GROMACS .gro file of C-alpha atoms in nm:
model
   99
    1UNK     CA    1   0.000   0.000   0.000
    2UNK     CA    2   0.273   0.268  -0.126
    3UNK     CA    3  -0.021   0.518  -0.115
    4UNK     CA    4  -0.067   0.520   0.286
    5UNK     CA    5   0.076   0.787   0.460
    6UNK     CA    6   0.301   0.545   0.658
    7UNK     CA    7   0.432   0.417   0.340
    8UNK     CA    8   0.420   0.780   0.195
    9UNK     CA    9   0.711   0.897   0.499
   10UNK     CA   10   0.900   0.578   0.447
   11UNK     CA   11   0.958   0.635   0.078
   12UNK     CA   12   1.009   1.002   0.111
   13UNK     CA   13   1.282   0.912   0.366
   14UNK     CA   14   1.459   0.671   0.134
   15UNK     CA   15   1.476   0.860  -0.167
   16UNK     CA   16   1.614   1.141   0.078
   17UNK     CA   17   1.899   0.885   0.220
   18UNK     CA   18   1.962   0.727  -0.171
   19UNK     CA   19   2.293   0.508  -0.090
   20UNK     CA   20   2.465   0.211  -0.308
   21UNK     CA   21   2.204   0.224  -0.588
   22UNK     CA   22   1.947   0.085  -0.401
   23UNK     CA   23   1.580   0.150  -0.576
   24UNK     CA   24   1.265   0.228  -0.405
   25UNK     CA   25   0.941   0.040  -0.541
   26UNK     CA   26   0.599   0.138  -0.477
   27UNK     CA   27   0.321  -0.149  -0.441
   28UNK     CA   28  -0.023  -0.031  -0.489
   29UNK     CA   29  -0.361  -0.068  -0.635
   30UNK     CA   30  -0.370   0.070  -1.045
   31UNK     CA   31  -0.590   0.321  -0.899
   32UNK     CA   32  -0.362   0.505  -0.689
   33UNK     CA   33  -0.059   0.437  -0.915
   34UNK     CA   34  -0.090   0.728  -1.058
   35UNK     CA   35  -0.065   0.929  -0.758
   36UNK     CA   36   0.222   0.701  -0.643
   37UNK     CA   37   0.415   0.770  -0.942
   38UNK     CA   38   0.344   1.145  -0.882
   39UNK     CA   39   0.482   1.190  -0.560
   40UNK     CA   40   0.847   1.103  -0.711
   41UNK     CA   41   0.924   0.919  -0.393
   42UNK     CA   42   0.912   0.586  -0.566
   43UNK     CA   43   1.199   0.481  -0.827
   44UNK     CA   44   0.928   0.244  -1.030
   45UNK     CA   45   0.559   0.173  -0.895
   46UNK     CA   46   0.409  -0.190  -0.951
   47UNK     CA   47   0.015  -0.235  -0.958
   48UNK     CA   48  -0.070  -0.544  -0.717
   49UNK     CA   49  -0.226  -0.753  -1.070
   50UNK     CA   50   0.123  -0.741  -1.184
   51UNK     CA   51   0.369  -0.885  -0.927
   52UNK     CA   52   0.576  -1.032  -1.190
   53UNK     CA   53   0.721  -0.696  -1.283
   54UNK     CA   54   0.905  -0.668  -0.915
   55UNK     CA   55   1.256  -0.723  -1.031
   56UNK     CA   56   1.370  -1.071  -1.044
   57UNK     CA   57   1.739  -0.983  -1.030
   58UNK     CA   58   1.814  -0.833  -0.694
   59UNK     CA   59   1.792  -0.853  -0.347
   60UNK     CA   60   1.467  -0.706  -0.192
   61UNK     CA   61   1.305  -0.602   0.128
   62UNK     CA   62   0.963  -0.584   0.218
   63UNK     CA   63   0.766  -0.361   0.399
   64UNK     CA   64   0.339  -0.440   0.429
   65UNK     CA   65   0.164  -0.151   0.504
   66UNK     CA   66  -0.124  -0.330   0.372
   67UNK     CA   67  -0.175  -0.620   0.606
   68UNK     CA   68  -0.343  -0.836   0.274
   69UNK     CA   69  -0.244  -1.181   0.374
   70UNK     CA   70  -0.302  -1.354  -0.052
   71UNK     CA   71  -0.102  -1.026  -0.149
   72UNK     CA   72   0.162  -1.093   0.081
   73UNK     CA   73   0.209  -1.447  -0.011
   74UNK     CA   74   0.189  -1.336  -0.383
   75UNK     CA   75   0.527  -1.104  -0.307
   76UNK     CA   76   0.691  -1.376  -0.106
   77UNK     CA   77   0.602  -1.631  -0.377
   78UNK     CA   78   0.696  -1.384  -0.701
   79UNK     CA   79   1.068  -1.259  -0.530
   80UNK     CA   80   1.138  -1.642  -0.360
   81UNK     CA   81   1.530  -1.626  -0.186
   82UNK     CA   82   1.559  -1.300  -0.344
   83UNK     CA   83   1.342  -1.176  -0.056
   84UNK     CA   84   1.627  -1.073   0.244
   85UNK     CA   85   1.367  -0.938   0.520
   86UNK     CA   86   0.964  -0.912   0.506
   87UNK     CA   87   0.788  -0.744   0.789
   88UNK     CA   88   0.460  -0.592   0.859
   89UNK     CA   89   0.412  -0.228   0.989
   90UNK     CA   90   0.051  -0.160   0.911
   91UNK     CA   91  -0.297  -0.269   0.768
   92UNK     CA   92  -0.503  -0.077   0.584
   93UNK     CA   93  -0.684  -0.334   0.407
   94UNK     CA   94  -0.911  -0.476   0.644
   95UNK     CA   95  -1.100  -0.818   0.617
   96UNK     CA   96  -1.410  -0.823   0.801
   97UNK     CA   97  -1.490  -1.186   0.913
   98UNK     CA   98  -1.834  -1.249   0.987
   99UNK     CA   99  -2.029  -1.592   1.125
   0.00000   0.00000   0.00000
């Protein structure tokens, strides 16, 4: 969820602190990658329907912001070893469970 305001201050604070070529991608829904790609905070922006554009030569680290459990897998699944560190700061996509 690159479009939260959590995610918003982390991004702005890496592309601030730029070191050792490492790139900043944005994860979000196609309707806010617009305004993702706006804020210029992000080095690319990748639409959640198209995990298979996250890089598949590098090293990566996640941070969830959006707490989507089949999204999460889906990152973990598309980046494999690749993936050095995952953790989960936020959730702003909530799943209400009912009886």
């Amino acid at each position: 969820s690159a479009s939260s305001k959590t995610a918003l201050g982390l991004a702005q604070l890496l592309s601030a602190q730029r070191r050792g070529g490492r790139r900043v991608i944005g994860l979000t829904s196609v309707g806010n990658a617009a305004f993702v790609r706006g804020t210029g905070y992000y080095d690319d922006v990748v639409t959640y329907d198209s995990l298979s554009a996250l890089p598949a030569d590098t090293q990566a680290v996640l941070v969830d912001f959006a707490g989507n459990g089949a999204l999460l897998a889906g990152v973990h699944r598309q980046l494999g070893d690749r993936l050095a560190y995952s953790c989960r700061v936020g959730i702003t996509q909530r799943v209400l469970l009912t009886r």
